[in-house]
Coordinates of C-alpha atoms in Angstrom, one line a residue:
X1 CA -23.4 -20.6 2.3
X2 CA -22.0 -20.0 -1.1
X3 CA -18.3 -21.1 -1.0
X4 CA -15.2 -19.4 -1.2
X5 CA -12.9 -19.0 -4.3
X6 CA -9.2 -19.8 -3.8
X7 CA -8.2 -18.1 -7.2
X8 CA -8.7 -14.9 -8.6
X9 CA -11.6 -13.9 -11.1
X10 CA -11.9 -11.8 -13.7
X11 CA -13.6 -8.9 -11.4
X12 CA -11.2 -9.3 -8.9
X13 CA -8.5 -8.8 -11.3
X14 CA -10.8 -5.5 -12.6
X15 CA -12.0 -4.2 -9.3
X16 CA -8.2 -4.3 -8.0
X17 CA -7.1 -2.5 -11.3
X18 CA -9.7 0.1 -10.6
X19 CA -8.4 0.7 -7.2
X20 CA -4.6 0.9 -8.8
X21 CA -6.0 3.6 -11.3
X22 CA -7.2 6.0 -8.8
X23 CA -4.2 5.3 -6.2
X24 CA -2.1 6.3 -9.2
X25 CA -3.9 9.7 -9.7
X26 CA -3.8 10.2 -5.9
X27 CA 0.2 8.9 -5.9
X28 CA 0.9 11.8 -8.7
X29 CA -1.4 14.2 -6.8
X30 CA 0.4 13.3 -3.7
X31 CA 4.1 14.6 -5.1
X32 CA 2.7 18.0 -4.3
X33 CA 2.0 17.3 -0.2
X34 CA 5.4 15.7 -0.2
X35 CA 7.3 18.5 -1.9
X36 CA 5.2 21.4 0.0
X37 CA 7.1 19.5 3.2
X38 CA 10.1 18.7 2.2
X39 CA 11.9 22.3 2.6
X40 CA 10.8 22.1 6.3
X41 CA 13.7 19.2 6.7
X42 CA 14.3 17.0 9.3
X43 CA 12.8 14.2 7.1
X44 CA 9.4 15.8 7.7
X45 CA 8.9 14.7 4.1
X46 CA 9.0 10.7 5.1
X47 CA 5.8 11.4 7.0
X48 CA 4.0 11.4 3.6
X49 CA 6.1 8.5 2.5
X50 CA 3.5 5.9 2.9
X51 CA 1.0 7.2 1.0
X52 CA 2.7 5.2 -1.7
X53 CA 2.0 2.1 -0.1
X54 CA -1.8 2.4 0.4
X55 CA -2.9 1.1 -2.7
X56 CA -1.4 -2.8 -2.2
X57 CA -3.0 -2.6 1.3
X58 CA -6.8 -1.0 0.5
X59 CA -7.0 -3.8 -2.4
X60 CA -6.3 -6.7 0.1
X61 CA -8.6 -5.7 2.4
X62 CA -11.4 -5.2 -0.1
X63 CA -10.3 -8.5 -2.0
X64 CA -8.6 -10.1 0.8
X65 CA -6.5 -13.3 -2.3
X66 CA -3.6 -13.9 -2.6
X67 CA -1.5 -11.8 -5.4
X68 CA -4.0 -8.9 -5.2
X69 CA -2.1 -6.7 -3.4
X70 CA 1.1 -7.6 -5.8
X71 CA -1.3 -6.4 -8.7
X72 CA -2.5 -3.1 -7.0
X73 CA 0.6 -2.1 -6.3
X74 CA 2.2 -2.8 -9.4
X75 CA -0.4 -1.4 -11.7
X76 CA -0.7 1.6 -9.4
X77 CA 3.2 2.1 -10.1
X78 CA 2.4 1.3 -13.4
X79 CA -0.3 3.5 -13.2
X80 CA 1.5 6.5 -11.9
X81 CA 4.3 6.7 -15.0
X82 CA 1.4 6.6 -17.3
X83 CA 0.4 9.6 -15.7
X84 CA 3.8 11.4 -15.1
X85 CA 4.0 10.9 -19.4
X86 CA 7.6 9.2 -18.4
X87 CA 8.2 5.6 -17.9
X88 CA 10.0 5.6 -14.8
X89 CA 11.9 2.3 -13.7
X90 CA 13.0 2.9 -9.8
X91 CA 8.9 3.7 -9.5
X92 CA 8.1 0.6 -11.0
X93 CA 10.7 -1.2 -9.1
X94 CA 9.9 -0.2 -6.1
X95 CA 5.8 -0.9 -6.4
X96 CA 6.7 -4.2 -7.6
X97 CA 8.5 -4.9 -4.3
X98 CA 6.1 -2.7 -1.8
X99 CA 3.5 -5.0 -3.2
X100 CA 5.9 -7.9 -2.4
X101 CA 6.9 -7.0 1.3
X102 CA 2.5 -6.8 1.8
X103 CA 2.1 -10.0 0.0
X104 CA 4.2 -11.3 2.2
X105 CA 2.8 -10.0 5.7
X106 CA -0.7 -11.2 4.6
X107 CA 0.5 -14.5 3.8
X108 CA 2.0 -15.0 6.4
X109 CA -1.9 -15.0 8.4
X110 CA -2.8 -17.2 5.2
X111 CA -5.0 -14.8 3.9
X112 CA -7.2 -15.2 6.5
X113 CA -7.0 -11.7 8.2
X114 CA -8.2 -8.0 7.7
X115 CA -7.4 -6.7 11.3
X116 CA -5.9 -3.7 12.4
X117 CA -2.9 -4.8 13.2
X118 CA -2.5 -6.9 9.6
X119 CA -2.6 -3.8 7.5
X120 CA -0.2 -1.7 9.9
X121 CA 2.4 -4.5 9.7
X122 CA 2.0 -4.5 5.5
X123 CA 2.4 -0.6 5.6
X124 CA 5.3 -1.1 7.6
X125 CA 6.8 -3.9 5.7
X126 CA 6.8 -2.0 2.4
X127 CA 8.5 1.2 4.1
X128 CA 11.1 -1.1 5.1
X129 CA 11.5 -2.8 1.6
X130 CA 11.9 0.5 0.5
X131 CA 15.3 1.4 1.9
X132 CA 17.9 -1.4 0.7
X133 CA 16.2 0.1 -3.3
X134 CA 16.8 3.8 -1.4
X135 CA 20.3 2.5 -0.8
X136 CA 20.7 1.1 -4.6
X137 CA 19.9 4.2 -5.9
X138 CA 22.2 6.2 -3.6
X139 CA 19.5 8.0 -1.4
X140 CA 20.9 6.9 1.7
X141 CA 24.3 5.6 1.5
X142 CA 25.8 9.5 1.9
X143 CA 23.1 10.7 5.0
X144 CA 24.8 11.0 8.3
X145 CA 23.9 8.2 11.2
X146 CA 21.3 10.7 12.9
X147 CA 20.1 11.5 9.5
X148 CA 19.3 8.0 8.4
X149 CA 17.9 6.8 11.8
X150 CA 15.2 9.8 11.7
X151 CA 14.3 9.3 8.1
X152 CA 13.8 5.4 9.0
X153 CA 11.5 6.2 12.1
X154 CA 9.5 8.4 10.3
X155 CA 9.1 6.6 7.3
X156 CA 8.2 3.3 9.1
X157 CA 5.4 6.0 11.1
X158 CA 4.0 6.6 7.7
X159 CA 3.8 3.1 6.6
X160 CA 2.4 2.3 9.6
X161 CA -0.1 5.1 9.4
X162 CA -1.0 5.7 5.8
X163 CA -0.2 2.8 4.3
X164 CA -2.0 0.9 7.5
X165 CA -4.2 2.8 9.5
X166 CA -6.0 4.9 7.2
X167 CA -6.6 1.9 4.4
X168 CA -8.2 -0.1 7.3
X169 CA -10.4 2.5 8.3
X170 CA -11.1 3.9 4.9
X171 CA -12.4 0.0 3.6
X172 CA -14.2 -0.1 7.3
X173 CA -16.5 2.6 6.1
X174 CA -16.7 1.5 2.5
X175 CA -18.0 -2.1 4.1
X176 CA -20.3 -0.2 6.1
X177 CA -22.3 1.0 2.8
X178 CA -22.2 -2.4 1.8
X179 CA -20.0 -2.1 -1.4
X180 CA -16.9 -4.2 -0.8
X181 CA -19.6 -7.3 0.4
X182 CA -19.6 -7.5 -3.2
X183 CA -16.5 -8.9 -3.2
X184 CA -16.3 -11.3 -0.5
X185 CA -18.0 -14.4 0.0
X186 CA -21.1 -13.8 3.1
X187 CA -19.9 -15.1 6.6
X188 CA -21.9 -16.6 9.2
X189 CA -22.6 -12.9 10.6
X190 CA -24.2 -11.8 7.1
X191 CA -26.5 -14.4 7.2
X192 CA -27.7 -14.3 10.7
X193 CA -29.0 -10.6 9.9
X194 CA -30.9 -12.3 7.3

């Protein structure tokens, strides 16, 4: 069985830029969904909110090392001021800490995990890391009790579902074609369909 590598490589590093660069067309792209909902009110918009945490989350699971999910969501930040033609500090700020809040969920399973309930608890932990930055910047500290508490439920629901649920099942059916084998080592599994 070939053995696994602790640090990152070179196409690690590449692949997970890759994924950034496309997460930060579909993060500019997304600004459109979130500002078609935002008249409706009632914090309807925060159900789009965790779109921006996908990237960190689809990059760990395809390149489950540490760092890489610090790097995706960074460069996808990154990424998405390039885009805007402006270079935007809170947006960099807060992908550099989004990353953070997953780094942290998937060390604290070592590494070791891609389940379900890994990548819902990363989406989650970067929609919460995103609220004391909310609060720096003065987005929150003037919303009314109700307010707040419905904007915090339904972004944590995003995180949890965008930023968790659909990264899981997107990289389930990139795996299935084979693709993202390519960047893990073969398991006991691979080999016995040998």
């Amino acid at each position: 069985m070939r053995s696994k590598r602790k640090g990152l490589t070179l196409s690690d590093i590449l692949v997970t830029v890759l994924i950034s660069v496309i997460f930060a067309v579909i993060y500019n792209l997304w600004w459109v969904a979130y500002y078609t909902v935002q008249p409706l009110g009632l914090h309807l918009d925060q159900l789009m909110y965790g779109m921006w945490f996908a990237a960190a989350v689809v990059a760990y699971l395809i390149i489950p090392k540490m760092g890489i999910a610090l790097i995706a969501e960074f460069a996808a930040g990154a990424g998405e001021t390039i885009i805007m033609g402006r270079f935007d500090i809170p947006t960099i700020i807060y992908a550099l800490l989004q990353g953070l809040a997953c780094e942290i969920v998937f060390a604290i399973f070592k590494y070791q995990s891609r389940a379900f309930m890994v990548s819902v608890l990363a989406g989650m932990a970067a929609a919460i890391i995103s609220f004391p930055v909310d609060w720096y910047y003065g987005y929150l500290n003037e919303v009314a009790a109700w307010n707040l508490i419905s904007l915090i439920i339904f972004r944590l629901l995003s995180g949890a579902v965008l930023a968790g649920v659909f990264p899981y099942y997107l990289v389930k059916a990139l795996d299935k074609t084979g693709v993202t084998k390519l960047f893990r080592p073969a398991s006991k599994e691979d080999y016995d369909a040998l």
